[in-house]
PDB file of C-alpha atoms in Angstrom:
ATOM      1  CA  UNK A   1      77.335 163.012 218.532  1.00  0.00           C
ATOM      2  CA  UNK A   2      77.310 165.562 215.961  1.00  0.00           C
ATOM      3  CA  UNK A   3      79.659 165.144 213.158  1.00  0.00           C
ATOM      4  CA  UNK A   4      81.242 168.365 211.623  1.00  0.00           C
ATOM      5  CA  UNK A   5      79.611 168.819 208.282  1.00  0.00           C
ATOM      6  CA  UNK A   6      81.774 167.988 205.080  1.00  0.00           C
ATOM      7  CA  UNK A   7      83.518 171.099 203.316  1.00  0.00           C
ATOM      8  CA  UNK A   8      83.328 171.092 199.846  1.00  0.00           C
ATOM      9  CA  UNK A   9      86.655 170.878 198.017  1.00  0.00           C
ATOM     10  CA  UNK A  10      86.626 173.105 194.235  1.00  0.00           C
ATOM     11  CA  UNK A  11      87.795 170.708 191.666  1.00  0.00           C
ATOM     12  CA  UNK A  12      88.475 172.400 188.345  1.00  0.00           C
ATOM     13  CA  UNK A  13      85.824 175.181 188.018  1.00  0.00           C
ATOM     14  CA  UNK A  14      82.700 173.186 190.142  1.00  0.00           C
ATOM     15  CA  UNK A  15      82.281 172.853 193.768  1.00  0.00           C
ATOM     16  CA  UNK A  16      82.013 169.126 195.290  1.00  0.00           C
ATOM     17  CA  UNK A  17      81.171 167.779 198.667  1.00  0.00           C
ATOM     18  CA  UNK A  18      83.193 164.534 199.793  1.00  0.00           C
ATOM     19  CA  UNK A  19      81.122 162.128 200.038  1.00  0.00           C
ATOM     20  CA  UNK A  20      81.787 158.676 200.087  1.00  0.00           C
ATOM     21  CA  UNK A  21      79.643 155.832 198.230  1.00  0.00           C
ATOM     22  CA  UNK A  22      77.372 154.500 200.211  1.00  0.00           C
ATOM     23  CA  UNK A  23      77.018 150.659 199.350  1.00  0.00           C
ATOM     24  CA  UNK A  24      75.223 148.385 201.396  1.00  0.00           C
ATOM     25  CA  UNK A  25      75.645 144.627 202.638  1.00  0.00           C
ATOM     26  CA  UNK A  26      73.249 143.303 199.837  1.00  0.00           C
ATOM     27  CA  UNK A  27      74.214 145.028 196.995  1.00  0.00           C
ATOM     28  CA  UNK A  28      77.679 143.390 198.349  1.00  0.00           C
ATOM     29  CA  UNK A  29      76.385 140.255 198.021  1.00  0.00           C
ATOM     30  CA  UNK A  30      74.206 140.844 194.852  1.00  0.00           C
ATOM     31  CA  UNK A  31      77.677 141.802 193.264  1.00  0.00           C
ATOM     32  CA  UNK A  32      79.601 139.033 194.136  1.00  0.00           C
ATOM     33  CA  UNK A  33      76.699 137.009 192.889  1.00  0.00           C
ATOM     34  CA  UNK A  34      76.397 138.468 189.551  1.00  0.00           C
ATOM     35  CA  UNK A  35      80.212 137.766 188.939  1.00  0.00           C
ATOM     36  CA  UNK A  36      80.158 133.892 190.211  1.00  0.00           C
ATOM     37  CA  UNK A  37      76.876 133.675 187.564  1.00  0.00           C
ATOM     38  CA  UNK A  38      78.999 135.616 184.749  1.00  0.00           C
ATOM     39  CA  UNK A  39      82.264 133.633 184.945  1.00  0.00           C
ATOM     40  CA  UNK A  40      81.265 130.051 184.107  1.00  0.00           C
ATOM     41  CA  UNK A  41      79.288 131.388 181.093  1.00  0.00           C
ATOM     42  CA  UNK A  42      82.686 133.455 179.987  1.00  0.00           C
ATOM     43  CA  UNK A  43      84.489 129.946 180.650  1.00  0.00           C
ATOM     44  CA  UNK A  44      81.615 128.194 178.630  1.00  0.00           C
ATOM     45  CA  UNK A  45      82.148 130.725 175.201  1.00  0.00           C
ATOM     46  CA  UNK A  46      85.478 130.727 175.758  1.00  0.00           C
ATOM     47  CA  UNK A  47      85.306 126.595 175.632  1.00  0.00           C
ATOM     48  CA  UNK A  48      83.332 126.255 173.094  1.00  0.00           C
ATOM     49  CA  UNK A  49      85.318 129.137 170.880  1.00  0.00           C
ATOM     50  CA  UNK A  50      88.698 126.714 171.197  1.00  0.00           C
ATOM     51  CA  UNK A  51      86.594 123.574 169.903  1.00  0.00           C
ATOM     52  CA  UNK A  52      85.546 125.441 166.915  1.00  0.00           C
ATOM     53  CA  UNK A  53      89.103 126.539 165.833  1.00  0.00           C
ATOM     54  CA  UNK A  54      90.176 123.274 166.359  1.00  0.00           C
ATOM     55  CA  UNK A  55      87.707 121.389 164.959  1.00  0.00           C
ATOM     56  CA  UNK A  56      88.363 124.285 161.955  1.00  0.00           C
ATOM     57  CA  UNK A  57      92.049 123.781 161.849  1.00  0.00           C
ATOM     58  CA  UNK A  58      91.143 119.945 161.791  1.00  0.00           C
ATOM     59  CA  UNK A  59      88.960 120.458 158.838  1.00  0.00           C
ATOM     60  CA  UNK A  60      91.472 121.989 156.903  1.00  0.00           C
ATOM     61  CA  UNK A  61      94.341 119.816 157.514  1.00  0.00           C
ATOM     62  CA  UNK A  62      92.116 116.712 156.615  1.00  0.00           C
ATOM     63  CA  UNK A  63      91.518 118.968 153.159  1.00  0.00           C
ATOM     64  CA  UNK A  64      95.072 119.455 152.683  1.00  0.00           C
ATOM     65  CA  UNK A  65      96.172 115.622 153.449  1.00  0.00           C
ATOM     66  CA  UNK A  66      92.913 114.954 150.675  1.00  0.00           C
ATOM     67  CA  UNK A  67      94.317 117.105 148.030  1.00  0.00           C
ATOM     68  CA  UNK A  68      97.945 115.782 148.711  1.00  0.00           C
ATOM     69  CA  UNK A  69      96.793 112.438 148.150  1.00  0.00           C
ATOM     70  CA  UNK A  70      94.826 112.897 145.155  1.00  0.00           C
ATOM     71  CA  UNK A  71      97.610 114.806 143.569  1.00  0.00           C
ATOM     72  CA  UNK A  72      99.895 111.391 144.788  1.00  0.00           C
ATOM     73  CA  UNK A  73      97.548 109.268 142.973  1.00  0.00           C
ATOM     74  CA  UNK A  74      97.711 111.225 139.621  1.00  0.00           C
ATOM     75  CA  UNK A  75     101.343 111.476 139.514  1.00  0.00           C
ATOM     76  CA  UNK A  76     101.306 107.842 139.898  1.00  0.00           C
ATOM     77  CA  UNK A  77      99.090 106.982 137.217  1.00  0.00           C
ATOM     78  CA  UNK A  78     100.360 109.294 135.001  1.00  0.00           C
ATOM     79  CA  UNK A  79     103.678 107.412 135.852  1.00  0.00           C
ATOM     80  CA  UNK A  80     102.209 104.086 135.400  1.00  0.00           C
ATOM     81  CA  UNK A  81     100.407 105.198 132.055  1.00  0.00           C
ATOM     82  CA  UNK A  82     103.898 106.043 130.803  1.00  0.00           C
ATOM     83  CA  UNK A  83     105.182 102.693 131.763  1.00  0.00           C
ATOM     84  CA  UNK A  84     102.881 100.868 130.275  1.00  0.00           C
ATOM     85  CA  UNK A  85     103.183 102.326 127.012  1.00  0.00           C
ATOM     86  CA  UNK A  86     107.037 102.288 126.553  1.00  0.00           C
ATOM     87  CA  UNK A  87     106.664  98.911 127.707  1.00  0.00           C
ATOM     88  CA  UNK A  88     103.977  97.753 124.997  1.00  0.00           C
ATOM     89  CA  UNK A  89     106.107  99.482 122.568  1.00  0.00           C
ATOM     90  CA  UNK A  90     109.330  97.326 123.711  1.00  0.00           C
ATOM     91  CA  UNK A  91     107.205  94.168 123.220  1.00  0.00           C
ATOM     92  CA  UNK A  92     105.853  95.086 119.758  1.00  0.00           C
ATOM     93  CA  UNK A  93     109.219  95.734 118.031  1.00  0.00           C
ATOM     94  CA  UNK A  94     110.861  93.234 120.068  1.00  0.00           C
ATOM     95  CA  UNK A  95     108.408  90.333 119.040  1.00  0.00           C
ATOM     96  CA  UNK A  96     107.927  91.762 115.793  1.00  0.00           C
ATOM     97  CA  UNK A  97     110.181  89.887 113.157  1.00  0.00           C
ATOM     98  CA  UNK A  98     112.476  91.532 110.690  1.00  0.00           C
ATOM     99  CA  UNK A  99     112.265  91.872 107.194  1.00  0.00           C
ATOM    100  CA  UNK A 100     113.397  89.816 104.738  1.00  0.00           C
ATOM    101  CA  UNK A 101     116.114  91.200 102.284  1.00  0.00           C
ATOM    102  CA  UNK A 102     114.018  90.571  99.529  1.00  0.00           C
ATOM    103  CA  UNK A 103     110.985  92.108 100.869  1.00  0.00           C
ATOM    104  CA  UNK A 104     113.094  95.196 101.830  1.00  0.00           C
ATOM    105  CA  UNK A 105     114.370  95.798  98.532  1.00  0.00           C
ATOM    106  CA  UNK A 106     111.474  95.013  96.411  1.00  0.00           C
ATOM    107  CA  UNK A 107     108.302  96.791  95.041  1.00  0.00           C
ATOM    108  CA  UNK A 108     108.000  99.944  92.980  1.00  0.00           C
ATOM    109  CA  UNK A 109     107.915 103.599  94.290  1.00  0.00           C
ATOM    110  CA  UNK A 110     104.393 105.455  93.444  1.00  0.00           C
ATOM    111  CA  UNK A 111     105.464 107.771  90.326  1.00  0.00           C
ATOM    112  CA  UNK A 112     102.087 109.829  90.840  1.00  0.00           C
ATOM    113  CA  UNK A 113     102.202 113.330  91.890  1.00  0.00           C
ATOM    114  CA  UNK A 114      99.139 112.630  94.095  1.00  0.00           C
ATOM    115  CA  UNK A 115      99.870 109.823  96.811  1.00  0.00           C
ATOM    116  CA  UNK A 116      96.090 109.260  97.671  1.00  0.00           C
ATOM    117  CA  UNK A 117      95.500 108.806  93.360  1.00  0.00           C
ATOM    118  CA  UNK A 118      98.842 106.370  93.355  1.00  0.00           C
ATOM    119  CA  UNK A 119      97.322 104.199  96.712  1.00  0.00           C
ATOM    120  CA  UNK A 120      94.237 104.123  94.797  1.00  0.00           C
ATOM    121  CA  UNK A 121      95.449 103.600  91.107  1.00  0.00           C
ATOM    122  CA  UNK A 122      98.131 101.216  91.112  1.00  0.00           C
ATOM    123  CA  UNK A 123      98.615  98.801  89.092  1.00  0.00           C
ATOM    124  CA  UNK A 124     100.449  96.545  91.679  1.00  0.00           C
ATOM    125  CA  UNK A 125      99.247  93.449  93.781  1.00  0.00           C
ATOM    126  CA  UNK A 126      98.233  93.307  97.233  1.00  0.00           C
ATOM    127  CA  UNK A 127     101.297  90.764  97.476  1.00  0.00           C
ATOM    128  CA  UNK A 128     103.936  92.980  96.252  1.00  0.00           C
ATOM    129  CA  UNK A 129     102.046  95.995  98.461  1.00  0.00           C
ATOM    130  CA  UNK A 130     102.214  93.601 101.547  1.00  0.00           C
ATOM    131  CA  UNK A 131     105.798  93.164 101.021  1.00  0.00           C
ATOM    132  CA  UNK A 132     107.234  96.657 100.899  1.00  0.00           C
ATOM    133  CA  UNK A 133     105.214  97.312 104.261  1.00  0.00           C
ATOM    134  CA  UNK A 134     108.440  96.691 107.083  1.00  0.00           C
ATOM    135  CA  UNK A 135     106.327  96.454 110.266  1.00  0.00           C
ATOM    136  CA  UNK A 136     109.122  96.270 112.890  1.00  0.00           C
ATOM    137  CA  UNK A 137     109.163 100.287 110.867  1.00  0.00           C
ATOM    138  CA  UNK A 138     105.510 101.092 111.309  1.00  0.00           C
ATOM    139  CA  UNK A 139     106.217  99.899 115.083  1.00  0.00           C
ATOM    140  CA  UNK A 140     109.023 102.274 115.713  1.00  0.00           C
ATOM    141  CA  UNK A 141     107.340 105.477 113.700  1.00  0.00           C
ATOM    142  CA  UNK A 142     104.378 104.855 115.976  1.00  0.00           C
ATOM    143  CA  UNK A 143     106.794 104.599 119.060  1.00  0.00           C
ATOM    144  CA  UNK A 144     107.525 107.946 118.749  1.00  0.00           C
ATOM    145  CA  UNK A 145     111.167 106.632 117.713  1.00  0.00           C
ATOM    146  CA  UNK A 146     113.011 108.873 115.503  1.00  0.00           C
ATOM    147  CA  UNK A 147     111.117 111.327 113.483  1.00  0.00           C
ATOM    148  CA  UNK A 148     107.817 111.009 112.285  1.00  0.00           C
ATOM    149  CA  UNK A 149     107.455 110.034 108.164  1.00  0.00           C
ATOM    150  CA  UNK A 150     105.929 112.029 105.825  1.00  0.00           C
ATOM    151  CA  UNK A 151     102.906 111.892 103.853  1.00  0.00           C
ATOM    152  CA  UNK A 152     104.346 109.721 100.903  1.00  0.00           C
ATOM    153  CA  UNK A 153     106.312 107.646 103.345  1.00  0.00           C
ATOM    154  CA  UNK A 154     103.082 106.580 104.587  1.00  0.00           C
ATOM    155  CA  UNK A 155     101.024 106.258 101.446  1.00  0.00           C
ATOM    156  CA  UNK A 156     104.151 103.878 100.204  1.00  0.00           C
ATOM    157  CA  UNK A 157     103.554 101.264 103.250  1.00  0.00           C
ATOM    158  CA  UNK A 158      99.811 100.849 102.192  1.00  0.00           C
ATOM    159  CA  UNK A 159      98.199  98.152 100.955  1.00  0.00           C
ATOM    160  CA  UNK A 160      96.414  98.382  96.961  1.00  0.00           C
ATOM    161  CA  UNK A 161      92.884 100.560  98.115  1.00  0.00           C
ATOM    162  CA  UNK A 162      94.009 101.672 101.344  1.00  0.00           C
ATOM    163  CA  UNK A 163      95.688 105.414 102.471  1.00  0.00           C
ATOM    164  CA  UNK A 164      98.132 105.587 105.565  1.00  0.00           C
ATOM    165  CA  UNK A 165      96.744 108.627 108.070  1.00  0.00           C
ATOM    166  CA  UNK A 166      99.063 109.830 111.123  1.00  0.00           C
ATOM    167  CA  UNK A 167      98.103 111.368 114.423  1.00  0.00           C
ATOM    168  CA  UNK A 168     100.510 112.064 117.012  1.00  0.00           C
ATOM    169  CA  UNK A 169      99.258 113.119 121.276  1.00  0.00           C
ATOM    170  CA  UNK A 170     100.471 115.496 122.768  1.00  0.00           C
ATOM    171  CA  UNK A 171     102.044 115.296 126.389  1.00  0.00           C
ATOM    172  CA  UNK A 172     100.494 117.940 128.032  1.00  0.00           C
ATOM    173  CA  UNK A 173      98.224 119.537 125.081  1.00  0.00           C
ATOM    174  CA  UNK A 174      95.858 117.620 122.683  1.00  0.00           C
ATOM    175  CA  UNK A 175      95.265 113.959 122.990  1.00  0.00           C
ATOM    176  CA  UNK A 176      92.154 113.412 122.070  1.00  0.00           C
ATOM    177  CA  UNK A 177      91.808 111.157 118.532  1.00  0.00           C
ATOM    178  CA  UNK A 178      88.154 112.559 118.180  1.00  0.00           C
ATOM    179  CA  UNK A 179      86.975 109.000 116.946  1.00  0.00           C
ATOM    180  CA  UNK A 180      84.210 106.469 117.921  1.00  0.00           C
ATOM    181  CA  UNK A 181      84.454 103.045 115.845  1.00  0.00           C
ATOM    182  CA  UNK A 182      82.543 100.063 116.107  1.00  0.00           C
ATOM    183  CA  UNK A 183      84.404  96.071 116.191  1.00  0.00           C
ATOM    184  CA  UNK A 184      83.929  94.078 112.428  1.00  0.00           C
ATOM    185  CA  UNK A 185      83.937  90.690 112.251  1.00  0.00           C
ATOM    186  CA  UNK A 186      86.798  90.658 114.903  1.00  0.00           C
ATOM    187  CA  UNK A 187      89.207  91.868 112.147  1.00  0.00           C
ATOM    188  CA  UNK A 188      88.792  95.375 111.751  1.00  0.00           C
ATOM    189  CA  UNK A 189      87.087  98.480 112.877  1.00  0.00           C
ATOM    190  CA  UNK A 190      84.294 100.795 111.661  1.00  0.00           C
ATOM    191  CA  UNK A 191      84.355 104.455 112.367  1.00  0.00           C
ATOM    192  CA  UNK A 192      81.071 105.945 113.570  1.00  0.00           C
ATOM    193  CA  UNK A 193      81.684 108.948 114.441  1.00  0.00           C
ATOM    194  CA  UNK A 194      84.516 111.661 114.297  1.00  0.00           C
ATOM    195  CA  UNK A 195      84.372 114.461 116.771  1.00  0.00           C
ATOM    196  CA  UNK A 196      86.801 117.938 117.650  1.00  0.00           C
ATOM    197  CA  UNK A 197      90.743 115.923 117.919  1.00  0.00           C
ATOM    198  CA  UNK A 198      93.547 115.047 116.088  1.00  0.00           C
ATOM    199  CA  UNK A 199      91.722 113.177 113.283  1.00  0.00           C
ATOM    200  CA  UNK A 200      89.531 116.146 112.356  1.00  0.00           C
ATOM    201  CA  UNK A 201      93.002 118.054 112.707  1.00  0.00           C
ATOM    202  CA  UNK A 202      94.444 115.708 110.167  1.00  0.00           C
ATOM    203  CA  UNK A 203      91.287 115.786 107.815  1.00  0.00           C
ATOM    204  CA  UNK A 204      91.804 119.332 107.733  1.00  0.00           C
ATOM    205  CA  UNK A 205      95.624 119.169 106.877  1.00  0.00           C
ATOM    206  CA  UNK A 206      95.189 116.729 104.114  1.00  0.00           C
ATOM    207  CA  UNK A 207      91.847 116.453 102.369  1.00  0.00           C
ATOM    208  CA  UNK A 208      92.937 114.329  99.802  1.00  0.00           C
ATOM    209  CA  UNK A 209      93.487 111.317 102.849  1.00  0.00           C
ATOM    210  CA  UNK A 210      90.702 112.030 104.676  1.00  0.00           C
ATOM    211  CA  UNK A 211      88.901 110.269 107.166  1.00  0.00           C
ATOM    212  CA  UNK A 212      85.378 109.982 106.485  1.00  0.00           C
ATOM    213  CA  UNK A 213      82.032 108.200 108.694  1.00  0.00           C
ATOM    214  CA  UNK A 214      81.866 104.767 107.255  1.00  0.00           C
ATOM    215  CA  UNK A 215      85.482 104.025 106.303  1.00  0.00           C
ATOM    216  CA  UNK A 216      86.973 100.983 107.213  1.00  0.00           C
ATOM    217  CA  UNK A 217      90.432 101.155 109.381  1.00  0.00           C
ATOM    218  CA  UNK A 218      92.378  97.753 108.162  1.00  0.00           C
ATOM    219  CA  UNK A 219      95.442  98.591 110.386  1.00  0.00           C
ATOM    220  CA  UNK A 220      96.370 100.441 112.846  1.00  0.00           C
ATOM    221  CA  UNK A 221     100.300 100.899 114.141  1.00  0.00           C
ATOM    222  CA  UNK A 222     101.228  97.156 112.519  1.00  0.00           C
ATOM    223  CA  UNK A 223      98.638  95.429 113.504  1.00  0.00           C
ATOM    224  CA  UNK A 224      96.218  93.884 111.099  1.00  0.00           C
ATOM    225  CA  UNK A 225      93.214  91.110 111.366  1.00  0.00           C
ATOM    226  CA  UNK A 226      93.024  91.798 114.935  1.00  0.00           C
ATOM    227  CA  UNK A 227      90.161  94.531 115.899  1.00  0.00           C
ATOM    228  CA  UNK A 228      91.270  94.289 119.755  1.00  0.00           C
ATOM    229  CA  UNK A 229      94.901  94.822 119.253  1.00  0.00           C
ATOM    230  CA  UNK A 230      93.900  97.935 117.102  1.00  0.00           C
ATOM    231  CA  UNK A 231      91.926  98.979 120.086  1.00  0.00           C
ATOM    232  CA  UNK A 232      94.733  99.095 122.165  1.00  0.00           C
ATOM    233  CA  UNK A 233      96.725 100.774 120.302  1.00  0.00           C
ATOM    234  CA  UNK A 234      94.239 103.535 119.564  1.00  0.00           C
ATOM    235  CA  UNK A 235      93.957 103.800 123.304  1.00  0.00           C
ATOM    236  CA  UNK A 236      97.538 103.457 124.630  1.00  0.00           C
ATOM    237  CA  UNK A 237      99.937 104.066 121.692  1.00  0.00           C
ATOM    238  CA  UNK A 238     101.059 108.143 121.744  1.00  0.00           C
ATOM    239  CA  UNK A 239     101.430 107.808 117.558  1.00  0.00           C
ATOM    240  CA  UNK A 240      98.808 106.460 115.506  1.00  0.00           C
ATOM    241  CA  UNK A 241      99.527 105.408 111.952  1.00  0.00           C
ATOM    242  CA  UNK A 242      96.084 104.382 110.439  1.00  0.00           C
ATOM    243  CA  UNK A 243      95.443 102.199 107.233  1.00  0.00           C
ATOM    244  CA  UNK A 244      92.231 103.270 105.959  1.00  0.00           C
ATOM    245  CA  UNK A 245      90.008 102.242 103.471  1.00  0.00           C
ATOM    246  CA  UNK A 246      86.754 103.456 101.968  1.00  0.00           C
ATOM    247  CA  UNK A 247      83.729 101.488 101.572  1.00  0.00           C
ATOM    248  CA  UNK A 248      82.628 100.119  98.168  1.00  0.00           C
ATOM    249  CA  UNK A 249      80.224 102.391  96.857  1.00  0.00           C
ATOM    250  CA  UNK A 250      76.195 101.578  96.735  1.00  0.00           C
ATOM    251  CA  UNK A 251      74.947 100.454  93.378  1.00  0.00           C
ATOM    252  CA  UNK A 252      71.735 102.292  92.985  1.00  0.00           C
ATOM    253  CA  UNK A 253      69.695  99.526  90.918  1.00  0.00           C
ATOM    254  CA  UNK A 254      66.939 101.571  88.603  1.00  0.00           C
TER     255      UNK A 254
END
């Protein structure tokens, strides 16, 4: 049977016969194929694309709890740090013993112009020296308590040969001394080395008290005849009051 032929319809400004697709029972079935092969793999990226943002957001929320804790842990030493010192401090003028009315009102103030020239010069004994030194004092100034004494202040507490040298941390800025000494005999300490810190800072400030490689430090914030004590107190102690003295010089026999 003869079917009419197919009139072509004018769409826009082009003739076009109606003709439908013709689309056979294989390329059905290659089709429906193709899309049962495609969808697992689609299923597969998008799988594997959720494990890596997780295992991402994993990865940065194990970073975050690291950092967190780390900061934790400074804070708390820093706390600790603080603790420790106020409490050394408390134990040092607490066992430290006051005094005596005699010793507080004797000894002779330096009359030189020059307080490194008076420490060095004077006439007086290492006895009277000794006895116009309060340390319960020296153990508050280096506490930080009340406000720091001046340059005489310090030359007056010294020993006959010694100078007085004062270096204060910072919270927060500089705290580093900028010194390297070596143990003596068990009863003092040696400086080797001086590096960029508050010593250098202090050399600076006041050459005629300063600090040189070789010098002897006899006391350090009170404490005297005791070269581990001195340690600590370099280490933990936020004001240092040093007593320094120079070495003898060399006799150069000819």
């Amino acid at each position: 049977q003869l079917m009419p032929p197919q009139q072509p319809q004018l769409v826009g400004n082009a003739w076009q016969h109606n003709q439908a697709p013709i689309q056979t029972q294989g390329n059905q079935q290659s089709h429906h194929l193709f899309q049962q092969q495609l969808l697992p793999q689609q299923q597969l990226q998008q799988q594997q694309e959720a494990q890596r943002l997780e295992m991402q957001r994993q990865q940065e929320q194990q970073q975050q709890q690291t950092a967190q804790a780390a900061e934790a842990a400074q804070a708390a030493a820093a706390q600790a740090q603080a603790a420790q010192q106020a409490a050394l401090a408390a134990q040092q003028a607490k066992a430290t013993p006051p005094a005596s009315p005699a010793a507080a009102g004797s000894g002779d103030a330096a009359t030189s112009s020059t307080p490194a020239v008076a420490a060095a010069s004077s006439g007086t004994s290492p006895g009277s020296r000794a006895a116009k030194t309060s340390v319960p004092a020296q153990a508050q100034a280096a506490a930080g308590a009340g406000p720091p004494p001046t340059v005489e202040e310090l030359q007056e507490q010294c020993q006959e040969g010694e100078f007085a040298v004062m270096v204060e941390k910072i919270p927060g800025g500089r705290t580093q001394v900028g010194l390297k000494v070596f143990p003596v005999g068990g009863t003092h300490l040696k400086v080797g080395n001086l590096s960029d810190g508050l010593l250098m800072d202090w050399n600076k400030a006041n050459p005629q008290h300063e600090v040189k490689v070789n010098d002897l430090l006899m006391a350090i914030n009170g404490s005297r005849d005791n070269s581990t004590d001195m340690l600590n107190h370099i280490r933990h102690d936020r004001r240092l009051i040093f007593h320094v003295k120079h070495p003898p010089p060399r006799v150069v026999q000819q």
